[in-house]
Short mmCIF file of C-alpha atoms in Angstrom, two decimals:
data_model
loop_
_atom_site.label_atom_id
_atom_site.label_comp_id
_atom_site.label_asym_id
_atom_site.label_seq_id
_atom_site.Cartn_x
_atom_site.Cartn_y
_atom_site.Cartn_z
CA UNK A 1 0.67 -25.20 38.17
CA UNK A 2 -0.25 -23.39 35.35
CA UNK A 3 -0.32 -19.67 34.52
CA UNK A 4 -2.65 -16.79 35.77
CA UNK A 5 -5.38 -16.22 33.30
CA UNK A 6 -3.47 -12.66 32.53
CA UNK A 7 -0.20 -14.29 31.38
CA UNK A 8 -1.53 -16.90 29.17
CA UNK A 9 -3.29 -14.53 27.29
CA UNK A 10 -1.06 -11.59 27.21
CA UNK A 11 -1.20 -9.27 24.03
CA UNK A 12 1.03 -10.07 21.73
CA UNK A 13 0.57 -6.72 19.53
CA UNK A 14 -0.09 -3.46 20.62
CA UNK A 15 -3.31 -3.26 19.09
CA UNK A 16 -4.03 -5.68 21.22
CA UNK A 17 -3.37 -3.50 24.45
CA UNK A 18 -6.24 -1.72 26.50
CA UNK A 19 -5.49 1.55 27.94
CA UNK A 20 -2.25 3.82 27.39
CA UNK A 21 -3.45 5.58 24.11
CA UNK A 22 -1.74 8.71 25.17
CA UNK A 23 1.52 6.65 24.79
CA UNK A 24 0.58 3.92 22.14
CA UNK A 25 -2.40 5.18 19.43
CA UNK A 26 -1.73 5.06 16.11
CA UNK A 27 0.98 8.18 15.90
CA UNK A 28 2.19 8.58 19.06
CA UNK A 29 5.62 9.26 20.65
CA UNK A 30 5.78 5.27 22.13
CA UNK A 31 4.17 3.46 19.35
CA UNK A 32 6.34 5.48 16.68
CA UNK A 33 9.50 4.59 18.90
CA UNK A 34 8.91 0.91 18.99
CA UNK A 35 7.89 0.92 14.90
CA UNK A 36 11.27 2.25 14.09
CA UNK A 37 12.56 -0.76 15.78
CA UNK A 38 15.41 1.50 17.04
CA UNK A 39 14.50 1.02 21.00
CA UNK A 40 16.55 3.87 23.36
CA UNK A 41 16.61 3.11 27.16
CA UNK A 42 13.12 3.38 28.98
CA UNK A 43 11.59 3.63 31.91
CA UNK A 44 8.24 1.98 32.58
CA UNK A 45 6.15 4.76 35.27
CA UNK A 46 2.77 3.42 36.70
CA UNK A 47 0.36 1.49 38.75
CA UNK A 48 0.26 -2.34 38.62
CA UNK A 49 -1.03 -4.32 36.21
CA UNK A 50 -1.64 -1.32 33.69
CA UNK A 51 0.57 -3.06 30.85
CA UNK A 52 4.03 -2.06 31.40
CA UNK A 53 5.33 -6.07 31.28
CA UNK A 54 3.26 -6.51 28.38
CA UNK A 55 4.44 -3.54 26.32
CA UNK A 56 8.10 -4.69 27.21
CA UNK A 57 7.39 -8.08 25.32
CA UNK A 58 5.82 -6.68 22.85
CA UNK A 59 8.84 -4.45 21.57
CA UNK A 60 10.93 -7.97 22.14
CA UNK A 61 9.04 -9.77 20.14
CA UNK A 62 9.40 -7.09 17.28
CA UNK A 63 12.84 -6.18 17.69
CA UNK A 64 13.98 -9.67 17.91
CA UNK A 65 16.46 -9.14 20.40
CA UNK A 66 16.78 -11.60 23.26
CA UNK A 67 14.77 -10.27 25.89
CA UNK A 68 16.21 -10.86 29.71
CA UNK A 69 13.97 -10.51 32.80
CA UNK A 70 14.65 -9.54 36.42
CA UNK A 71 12.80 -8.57 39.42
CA UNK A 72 14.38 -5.69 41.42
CA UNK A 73 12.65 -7.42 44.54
CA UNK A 74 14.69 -10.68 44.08
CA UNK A 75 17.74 -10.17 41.16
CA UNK A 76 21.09 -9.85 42.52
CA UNK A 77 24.23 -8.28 41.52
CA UNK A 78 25.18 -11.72 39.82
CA UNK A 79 22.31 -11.99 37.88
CA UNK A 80 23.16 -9.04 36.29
CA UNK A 81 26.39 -10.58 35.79
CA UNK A 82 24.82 -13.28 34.05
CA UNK A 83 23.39 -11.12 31.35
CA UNK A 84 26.13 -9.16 30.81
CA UNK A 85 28.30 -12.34 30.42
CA UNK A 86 25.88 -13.22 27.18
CA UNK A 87 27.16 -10.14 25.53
CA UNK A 88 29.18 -10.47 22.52
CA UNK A 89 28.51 -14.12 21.97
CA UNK A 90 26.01 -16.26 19.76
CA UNK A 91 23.45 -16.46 22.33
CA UNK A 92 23.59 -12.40 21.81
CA UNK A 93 24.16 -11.21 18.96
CA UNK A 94 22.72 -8.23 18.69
CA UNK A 95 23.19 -7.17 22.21
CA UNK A 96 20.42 -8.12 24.96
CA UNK A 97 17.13 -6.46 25.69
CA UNK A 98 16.91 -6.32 29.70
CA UNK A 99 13.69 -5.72 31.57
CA UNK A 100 14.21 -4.55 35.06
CA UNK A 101 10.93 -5.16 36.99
CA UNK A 102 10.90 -2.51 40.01
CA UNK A 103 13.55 -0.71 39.21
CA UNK A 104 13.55 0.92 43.01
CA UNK A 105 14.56 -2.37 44.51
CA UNK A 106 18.03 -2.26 43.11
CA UNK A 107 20.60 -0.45 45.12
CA UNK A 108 22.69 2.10 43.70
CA UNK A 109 25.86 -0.02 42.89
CA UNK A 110 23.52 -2.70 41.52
CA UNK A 111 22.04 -0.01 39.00
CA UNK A 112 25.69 1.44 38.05
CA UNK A 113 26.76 -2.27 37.35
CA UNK A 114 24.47 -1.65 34.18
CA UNK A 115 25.62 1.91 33.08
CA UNK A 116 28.65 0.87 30.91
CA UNK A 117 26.48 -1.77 29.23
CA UNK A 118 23.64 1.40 28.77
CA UNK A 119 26.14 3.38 27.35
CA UNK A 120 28.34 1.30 24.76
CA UNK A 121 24.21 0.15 23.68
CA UNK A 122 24.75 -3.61 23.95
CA UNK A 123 22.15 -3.59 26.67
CA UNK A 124 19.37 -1.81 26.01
CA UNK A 125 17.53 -1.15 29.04
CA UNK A 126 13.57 -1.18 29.96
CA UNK A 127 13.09 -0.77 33.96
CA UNK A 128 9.35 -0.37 35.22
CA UNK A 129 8.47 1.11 38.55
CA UNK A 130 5.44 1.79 40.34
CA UNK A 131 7.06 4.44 42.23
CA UNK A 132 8.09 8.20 41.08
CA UNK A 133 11.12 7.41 39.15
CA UNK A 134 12.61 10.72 39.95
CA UNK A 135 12.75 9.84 43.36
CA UNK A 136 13.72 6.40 43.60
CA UNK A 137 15.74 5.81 40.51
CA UNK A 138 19.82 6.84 40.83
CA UNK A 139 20.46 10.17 38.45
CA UNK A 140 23.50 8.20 36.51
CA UNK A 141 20.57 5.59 34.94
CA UNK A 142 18.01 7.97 34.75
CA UNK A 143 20.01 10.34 33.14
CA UNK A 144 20.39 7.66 30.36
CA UNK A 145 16.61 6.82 30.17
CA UNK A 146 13.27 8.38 28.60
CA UNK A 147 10.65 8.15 31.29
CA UNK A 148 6.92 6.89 30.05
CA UNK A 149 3.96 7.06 32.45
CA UNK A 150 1.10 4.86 32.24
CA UNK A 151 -1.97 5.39 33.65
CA UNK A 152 -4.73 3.49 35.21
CA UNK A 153 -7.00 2.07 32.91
CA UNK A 154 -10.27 3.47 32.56
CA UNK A 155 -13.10 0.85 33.52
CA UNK A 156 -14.52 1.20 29.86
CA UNK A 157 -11.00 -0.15 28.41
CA UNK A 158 -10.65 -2.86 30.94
CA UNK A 159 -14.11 -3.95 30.02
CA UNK A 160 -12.76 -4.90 26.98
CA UNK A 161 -10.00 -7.22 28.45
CA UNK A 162 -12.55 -8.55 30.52
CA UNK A 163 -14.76 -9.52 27.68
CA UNK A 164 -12.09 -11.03 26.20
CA UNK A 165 -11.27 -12.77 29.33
CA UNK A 166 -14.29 -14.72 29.42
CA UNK A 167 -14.08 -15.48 25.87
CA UNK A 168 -10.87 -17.18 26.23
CA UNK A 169 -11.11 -19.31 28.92
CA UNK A 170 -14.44 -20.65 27.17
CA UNK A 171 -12.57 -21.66 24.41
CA UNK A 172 -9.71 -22.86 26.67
CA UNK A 173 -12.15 -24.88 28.96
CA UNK A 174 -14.41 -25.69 26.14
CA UNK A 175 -17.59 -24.89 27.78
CA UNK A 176 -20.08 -22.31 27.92
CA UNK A 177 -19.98 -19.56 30.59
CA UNK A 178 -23.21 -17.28 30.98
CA UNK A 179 -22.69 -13.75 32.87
CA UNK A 180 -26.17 -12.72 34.78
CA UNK A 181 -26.03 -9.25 34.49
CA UNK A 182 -23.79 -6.78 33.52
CA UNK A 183 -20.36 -8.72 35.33
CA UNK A 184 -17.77 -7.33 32.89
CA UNK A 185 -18.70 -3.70 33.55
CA UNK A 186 -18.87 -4.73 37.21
CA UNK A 187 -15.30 -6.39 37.64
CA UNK A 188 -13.64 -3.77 35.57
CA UNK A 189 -14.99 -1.26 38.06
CA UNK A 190 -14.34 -3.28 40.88
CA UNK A 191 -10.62 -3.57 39.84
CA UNK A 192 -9.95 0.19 39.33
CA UNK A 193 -7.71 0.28 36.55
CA UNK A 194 -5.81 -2.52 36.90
CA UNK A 195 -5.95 -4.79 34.06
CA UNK A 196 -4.01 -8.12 34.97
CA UNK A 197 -6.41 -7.69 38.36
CA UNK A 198 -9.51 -7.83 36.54
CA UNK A 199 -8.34 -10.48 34.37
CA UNK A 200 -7.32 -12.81 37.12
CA UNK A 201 -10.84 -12.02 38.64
CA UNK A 202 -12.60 -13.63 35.95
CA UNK A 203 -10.23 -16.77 36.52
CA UNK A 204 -11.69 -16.64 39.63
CA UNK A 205 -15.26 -16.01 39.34
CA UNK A 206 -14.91 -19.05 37.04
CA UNK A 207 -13.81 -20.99 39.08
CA UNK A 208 -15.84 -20.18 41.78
CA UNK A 209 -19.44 -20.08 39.42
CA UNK A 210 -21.37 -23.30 39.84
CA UNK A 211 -22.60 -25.90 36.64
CA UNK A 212 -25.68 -26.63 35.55
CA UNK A 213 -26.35 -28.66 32.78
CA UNK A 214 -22.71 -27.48 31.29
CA UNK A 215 -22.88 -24.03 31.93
CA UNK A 216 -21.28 -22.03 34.13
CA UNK A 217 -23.16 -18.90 35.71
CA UNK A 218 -21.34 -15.97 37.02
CA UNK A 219 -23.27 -14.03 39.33
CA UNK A 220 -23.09 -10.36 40.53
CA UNK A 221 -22.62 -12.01 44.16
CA UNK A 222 -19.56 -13.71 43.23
CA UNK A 223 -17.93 -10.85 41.63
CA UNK A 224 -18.60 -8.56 44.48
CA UNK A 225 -17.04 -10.80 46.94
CA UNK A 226 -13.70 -12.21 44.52
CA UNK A 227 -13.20 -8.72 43.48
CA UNK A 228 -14.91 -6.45 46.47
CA UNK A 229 -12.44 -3.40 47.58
CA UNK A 230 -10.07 -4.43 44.44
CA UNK A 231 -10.37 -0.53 43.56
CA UNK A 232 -8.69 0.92 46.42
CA UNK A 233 -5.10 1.37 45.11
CA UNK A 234 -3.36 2.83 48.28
CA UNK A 235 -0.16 2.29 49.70
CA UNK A 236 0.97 4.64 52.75
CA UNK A 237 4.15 4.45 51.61
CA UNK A 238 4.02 5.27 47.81
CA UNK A 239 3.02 7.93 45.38
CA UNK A 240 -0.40 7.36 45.52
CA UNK A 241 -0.89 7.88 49.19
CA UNK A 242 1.07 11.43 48.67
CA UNK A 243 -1.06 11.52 45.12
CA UNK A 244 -4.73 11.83 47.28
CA UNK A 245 -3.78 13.81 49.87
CA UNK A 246 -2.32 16.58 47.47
CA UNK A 247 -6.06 15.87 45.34
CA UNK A 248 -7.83 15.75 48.78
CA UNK A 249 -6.07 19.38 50.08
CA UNK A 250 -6.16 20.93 46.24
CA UNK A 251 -9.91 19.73 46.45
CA UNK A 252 -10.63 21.71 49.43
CA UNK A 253 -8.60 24.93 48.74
CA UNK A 254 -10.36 25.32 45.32
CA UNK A 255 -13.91 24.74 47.20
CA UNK A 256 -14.78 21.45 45.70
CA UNK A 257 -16.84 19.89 48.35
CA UNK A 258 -18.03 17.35 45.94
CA UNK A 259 -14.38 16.42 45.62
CA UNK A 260 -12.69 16.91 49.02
CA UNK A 261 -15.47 14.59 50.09
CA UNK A 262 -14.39 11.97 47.34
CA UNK A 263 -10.55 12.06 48.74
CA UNK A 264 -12.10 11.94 52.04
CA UNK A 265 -14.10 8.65 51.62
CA UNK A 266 -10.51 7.12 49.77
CA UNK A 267 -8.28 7.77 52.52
CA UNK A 268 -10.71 6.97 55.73
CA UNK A 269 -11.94 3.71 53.37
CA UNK A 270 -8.64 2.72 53.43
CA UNK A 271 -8.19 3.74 57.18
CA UNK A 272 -5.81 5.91 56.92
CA UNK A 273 -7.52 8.86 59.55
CA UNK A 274 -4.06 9.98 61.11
CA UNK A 275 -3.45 11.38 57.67
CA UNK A 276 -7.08 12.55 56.59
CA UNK A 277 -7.13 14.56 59.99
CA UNK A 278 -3.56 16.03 59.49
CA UNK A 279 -4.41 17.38 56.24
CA UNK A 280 -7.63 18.92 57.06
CA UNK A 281 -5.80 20.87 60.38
CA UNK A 282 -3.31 22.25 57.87
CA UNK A 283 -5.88 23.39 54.65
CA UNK A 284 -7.75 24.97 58.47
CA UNK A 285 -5.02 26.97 59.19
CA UNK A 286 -3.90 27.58 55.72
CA UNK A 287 -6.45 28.25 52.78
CA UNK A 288 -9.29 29.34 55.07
CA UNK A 289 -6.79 31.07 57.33
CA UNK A 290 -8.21 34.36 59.18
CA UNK A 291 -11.12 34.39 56.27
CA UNK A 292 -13.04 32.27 58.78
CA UNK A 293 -11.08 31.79 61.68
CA UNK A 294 -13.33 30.54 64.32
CA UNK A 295 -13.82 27.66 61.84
CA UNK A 296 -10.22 26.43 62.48
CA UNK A 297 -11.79 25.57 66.46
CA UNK A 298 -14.32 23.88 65.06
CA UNK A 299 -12.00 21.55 62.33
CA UNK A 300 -10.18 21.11 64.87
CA UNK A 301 -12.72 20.06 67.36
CA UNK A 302 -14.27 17.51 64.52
CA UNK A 303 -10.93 16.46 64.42
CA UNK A 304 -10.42 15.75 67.80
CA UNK A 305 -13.97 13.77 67.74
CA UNK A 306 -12.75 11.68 65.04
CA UNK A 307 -10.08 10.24 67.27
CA UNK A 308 -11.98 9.84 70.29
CA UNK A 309 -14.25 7.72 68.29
CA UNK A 310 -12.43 6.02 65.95
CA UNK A 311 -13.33 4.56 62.44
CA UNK A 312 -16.28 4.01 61.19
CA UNK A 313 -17.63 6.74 62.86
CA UNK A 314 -15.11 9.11 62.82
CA UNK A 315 -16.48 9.79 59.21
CA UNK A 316 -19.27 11.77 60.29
CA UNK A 317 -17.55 14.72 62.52
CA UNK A 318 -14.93 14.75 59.46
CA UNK A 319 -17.56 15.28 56.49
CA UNK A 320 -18.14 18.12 58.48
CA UNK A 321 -14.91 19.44 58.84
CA UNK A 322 -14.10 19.10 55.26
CA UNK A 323 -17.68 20.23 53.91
CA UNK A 324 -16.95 23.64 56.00
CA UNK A 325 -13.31 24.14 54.86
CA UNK A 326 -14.15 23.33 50.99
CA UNK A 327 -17.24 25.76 51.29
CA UNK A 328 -15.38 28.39 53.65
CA UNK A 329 -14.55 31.88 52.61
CA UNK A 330 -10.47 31.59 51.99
CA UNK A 331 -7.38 33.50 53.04
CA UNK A 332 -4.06 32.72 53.06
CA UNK A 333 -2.95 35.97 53.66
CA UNK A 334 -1.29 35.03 57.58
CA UNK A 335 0.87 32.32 55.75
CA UNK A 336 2.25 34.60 53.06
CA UNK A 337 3.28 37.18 55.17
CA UNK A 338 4.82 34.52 57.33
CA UNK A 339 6.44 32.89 54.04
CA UNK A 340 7.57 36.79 53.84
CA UNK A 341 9.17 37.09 56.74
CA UNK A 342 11.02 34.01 56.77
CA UNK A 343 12.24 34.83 53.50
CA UNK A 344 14.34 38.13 55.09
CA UNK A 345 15.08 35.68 58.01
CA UNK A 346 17.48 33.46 55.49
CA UNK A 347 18.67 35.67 53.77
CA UNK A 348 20.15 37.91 57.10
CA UNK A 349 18.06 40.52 57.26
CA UNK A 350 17.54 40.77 60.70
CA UNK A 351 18.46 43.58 63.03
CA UNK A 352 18.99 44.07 66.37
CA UNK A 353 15.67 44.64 68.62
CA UNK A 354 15.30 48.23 69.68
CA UNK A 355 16.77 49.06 73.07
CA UNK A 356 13.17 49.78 74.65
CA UNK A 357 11.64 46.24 73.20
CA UNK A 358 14.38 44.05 75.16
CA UNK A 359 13.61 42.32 78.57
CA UNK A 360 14.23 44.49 81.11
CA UNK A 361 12.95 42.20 84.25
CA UNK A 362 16.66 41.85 85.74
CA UNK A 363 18.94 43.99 87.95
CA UNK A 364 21.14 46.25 85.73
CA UNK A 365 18.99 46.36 82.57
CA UNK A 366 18.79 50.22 82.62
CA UNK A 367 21.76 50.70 83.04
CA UNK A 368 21.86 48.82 79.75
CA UNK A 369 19.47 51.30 78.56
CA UNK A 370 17.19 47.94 78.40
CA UNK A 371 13.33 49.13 78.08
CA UNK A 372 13.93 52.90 79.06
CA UNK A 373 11.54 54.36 76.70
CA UNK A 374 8.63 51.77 75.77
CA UNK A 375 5.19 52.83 76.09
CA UNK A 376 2.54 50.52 76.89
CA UNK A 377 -0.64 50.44 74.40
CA UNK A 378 -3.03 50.26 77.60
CA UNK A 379 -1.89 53.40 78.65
CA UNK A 380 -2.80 55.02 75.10
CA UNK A 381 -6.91 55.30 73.72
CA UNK A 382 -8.00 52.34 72.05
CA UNK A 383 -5.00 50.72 73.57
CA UNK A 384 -2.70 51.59 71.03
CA UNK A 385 0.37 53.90 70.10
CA UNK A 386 2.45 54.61 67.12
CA UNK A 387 5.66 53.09 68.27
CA UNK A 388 8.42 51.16 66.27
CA UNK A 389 8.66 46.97 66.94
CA UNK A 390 10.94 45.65 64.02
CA UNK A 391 14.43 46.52 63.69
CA UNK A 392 16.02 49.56 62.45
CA UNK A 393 17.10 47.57 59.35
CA UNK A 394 13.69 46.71 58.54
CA UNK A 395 11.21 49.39 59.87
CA UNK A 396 9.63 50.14 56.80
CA UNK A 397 9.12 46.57 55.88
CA UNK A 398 5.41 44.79 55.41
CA UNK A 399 4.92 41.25 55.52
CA UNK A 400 0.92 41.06 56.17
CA UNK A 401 -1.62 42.05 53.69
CA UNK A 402 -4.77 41.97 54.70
CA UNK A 403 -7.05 39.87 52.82
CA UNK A 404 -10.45 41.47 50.65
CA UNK A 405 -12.64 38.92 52.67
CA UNK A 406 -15.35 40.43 55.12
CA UNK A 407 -13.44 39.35 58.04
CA UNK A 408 -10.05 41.05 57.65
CA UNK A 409 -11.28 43.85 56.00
CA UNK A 410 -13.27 44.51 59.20
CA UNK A 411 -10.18 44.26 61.30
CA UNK A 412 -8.53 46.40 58.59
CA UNK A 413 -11.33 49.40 58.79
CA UNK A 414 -10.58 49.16 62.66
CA UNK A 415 -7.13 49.63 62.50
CA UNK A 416 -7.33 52.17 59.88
CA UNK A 417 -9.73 54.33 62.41
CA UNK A 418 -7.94 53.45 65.65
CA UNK A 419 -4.21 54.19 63.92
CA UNK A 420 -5.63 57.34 62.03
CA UNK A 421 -7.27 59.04 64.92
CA UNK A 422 -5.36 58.28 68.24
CA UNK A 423 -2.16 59.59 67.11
CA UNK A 424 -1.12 58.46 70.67
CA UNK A 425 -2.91 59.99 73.06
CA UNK A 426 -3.01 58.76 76.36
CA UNK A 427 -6.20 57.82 77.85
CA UNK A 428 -5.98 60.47 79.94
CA UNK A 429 -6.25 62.81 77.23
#
C-alpha cells in the first residue's frame, strides 16, 4: 500500500514548509538554530499535522546524523534500548538523532532511560507533542529541552500546500485534474490548519472525482463531504478544549458578543453543552456579578432550558444567555472580597465569634454568656443597628467594595443613608 499523499511529498527544505514563520523565516531563532548545524534538545509543541515531523527530517537531512523514529503511543522501553545500543559504533558515528513522536505517551522511567544519553550529547533529542509540554512532559527531560510551539496554519498558507498537492499527483498520475471553483481555498478552510489533513483531502477528492475524456473534475460537492467538519479541532481531553473555554469566558468578560458567540458555536458544534453551560453559570456569577444580578436567574434559567431540550436546540436559549452576559454591565466586586476573605482565612486570621453572635438555642447557653447582649436589626428603624459581627481580631477589616456600577452604587447610597442616620434607634423611637 503506498504512502499518504502528505508523506510522499513531504518538504525536503524549509523553504519548502507552509506555516511556522514565527519559528522558521529567514532570521529566526529555529531556522538560525538548524543553519548552525549545532542541533540542542527540542521539543516539538502543536496541533497535528502543522509540520513538526517534517521539520524534524528536515534538520536530519542537514545535519547528517542518523535520524531514529518512535511513537510514544507504541515504542517501548526496549526500543529505546535499541537506539541507545547503536551508540558508539559505525552505524553511529556521530551520535543518533532521535525523534520522539508524542512525547506524553512515554512514562516517566521510559523518558529518564534517555536522560544520560541527553546529557553526555550522543543522543540528541527532538520529542513532539500535541499536548502542553509543561504539563505532560517529566521536569528531568524538559529541563534539558528548548520548547518550540507551532501553530495552526493559516488557510492562506495551506492553500499553498494544497496547490501543490494537486500539482503533484498530476504529474504522479500523469493526467490532468480540473478544480471547478475555488477547491484549494475551500479544503484549506475546511481543514483548519492542519496541513497533512488538507493534503490527504486532495488524495481523496481525487480519488473520488469522476473522468471524462481524461480529466478528472473536482467539485465543491466532493470537497464538502471528504473534508466537511475537518476544522473542528477539539478534544475534551486536551489543551484545546481548556484553550476555548478560557477564549469563550475571556470573550464574554471583555464584552465581545461577537466572540463569546464564536466560542459558543465551537463548543455546542462539537457537542460539548455540559461544558458551554458550566462556563456561562460561572462568567454569571462572576464578571457580571451583582452589576446585573437578576441576570444570573435568567442564565441560569437559559441554562436549564438548554438541558431540557437538548442539542440542536439548546443553541437558541444559550445565544441568549451568552449575548446578555457579554453585553451585561460587569462586577466582580462579590468575588474579590470573597478572594479577600479567604485570603485571612489561610493565613489564620480568624478570631473567635463574639459571645452575643454564638447559638444560644440550648439549655445553659447563658450561663455561657452565649447571646446575652445581641440586638436584633428588626427591632431598630430601617431594620438595622450599628453592632459588631467579625471577630475582635478583625473588626476593622473590609473585604467588599462596592462596585461604581448603577446597581451597587444604589445599594451603597442606601446604606450610606440608613447607617448615617439611624444611629440605632429603635423603632420605637
Amino acid at each position: 500500500m503506498s504512502a499518504p499523499l502528505a508523506d510522499r511529498m513531504r518538504p525536503r527544505t524549509l523553504d519548502d514548509v507552509v506555516g511556522q514563520t514565527h519559528m522558521l523565516a529567514p532570521g529566526k531563532a529555529l531556522r538560525n538554530i538548524i543553519q548552525s548545524g549545532n542541533i540542542p534538545n527540542m521539543i516539538f509543541y502543536g496541533p497535528p499535522g502543522v509540520g513538526k515531523t517534517t521539520v524534524a527530517s528536515i534538520i536530519a537531512q542537514q545535519t547528517h546524523r542518523r535520524l531514529h523514529k518512535l511513537n510514544g503511543t507504541t515504542a517501548s522501553t526496549a526500543d529505546i534500548k535499541a537506539v541507545v545500543g547503536e551508540l558508539d559504533t559505525l552505524a553511529a558515528p556521530g551520535g543518533v538523532l532521535l525523534y520522539l513522536d508524542e512525547i506524553q505517551y512515554f512514562n516517566k522511567r521510559q523518558q529518564q532511560t534517555l536522560l544520560e544519553h541527553i546529557e553526555n550529547g550522543s543522543i540528541t533529542l527532538i520529542a513532539s507533542t500535541t499536548e502542553n509540554p509543561y504539563f505532560y512532559v517529566y521536569g528531568a527531560i524538559l529541563s534539558r529541552c528548548t520548547v518550540f510551539e507551532f501553530h495552526p496554519v493559516e488557510p492562506e498558507e495551506v492553500e499553498k500546500a494544497v496547490t501543490r498537492a494537486f500539482y503533484f499527483l498530476e504529474e504522479e498520475r500523469k493526467e490532468t485534474i480540473r478544480l471547478d471553483g475555488d477547491i484549494a481555498h475551500q479544503i484549506a478552510v475546511a481543514c483548519g490548519g492542519d496541513v497533512r489533513k488538507s493534503i490527504n483531502a486532495v488524495e481523496l477528492c481525487a480519488m473520488a472525482a469522476p473522468v471524462e475524456d481524461g480529466v478528472r473534475t473536482v467539485t465543491s460537492e466532493q470537497v464538502e463531504q471528504l473534508a466537511q467538519r475537518s476544522s473542528m479541532r477539539y478534544d475534551r481531553d486536551g489543551d484545546q478544549h481548556y484553550d476555548i473555554l478560557s477564549a469563550f469566558q475571556k470573550s464574554m468578560r471583555g464584552s465581545d458578543p461577537d466572540a463569546a458567540l464564536h466560542y459558543l458555536a465551537r463548543l455546542l458544534e462539537a457537542g460539548d453543552l455540559q461544558s458551554a453551560c458550566r462556563r456561562l453559570m460561572v462568567c454569571a456569577c462572576e464578571d457580571m456579578g451583582l452589576a446585573y444580578p437578576i441576570g444570573i436567574a435568567v442564565v441560569k434559567a437559559c441554562v436549564d432550558a438548554a438541558f431540557q431540550v437538548g442539542l440542536p436546540e439548546a443553541v437558541i436559549p444559550l445565544s441568549d444567555a451568552v449575548v446578555l452576559v457579554a453585553t451585561a454591565p460587569k462586577s466582580n466586586s462579590a468575588y474579590m472580597g470573597y478572594l479577600a476573605a479567604a485570603e485571612d482565612i489561610r493565613a489564620g486570621k480568624t478570631g473567635d465569634v463574639p459571645a452575643y453572635l454564638k447559638d444560644c438555642h440550648y439549655q445553659g447557653a447563658k450561663k455561657m454568656g452565649r447571646g446575652l447582649t445581641y440586638q436584633y436589626p428588626h427591632n431598630f428603624a430601617r431594620h438595622w443597628v450599628d453592632q459588631q459581627y467579625l471577630p475582635d481580631r478583625l473588626k476593622d477589616v473590609s473585604y467588599y467594595q462596592f462596585g461604581d456600577n448603577k446597581n451597587e452604587q444604589a445599594a451603597k447610597a442606601y446604606w450610606d443613608a440608613i447607617k448615617g442616620s439611624t444611629q440605632g434607634r429603635t423603632n420605637k423611637e
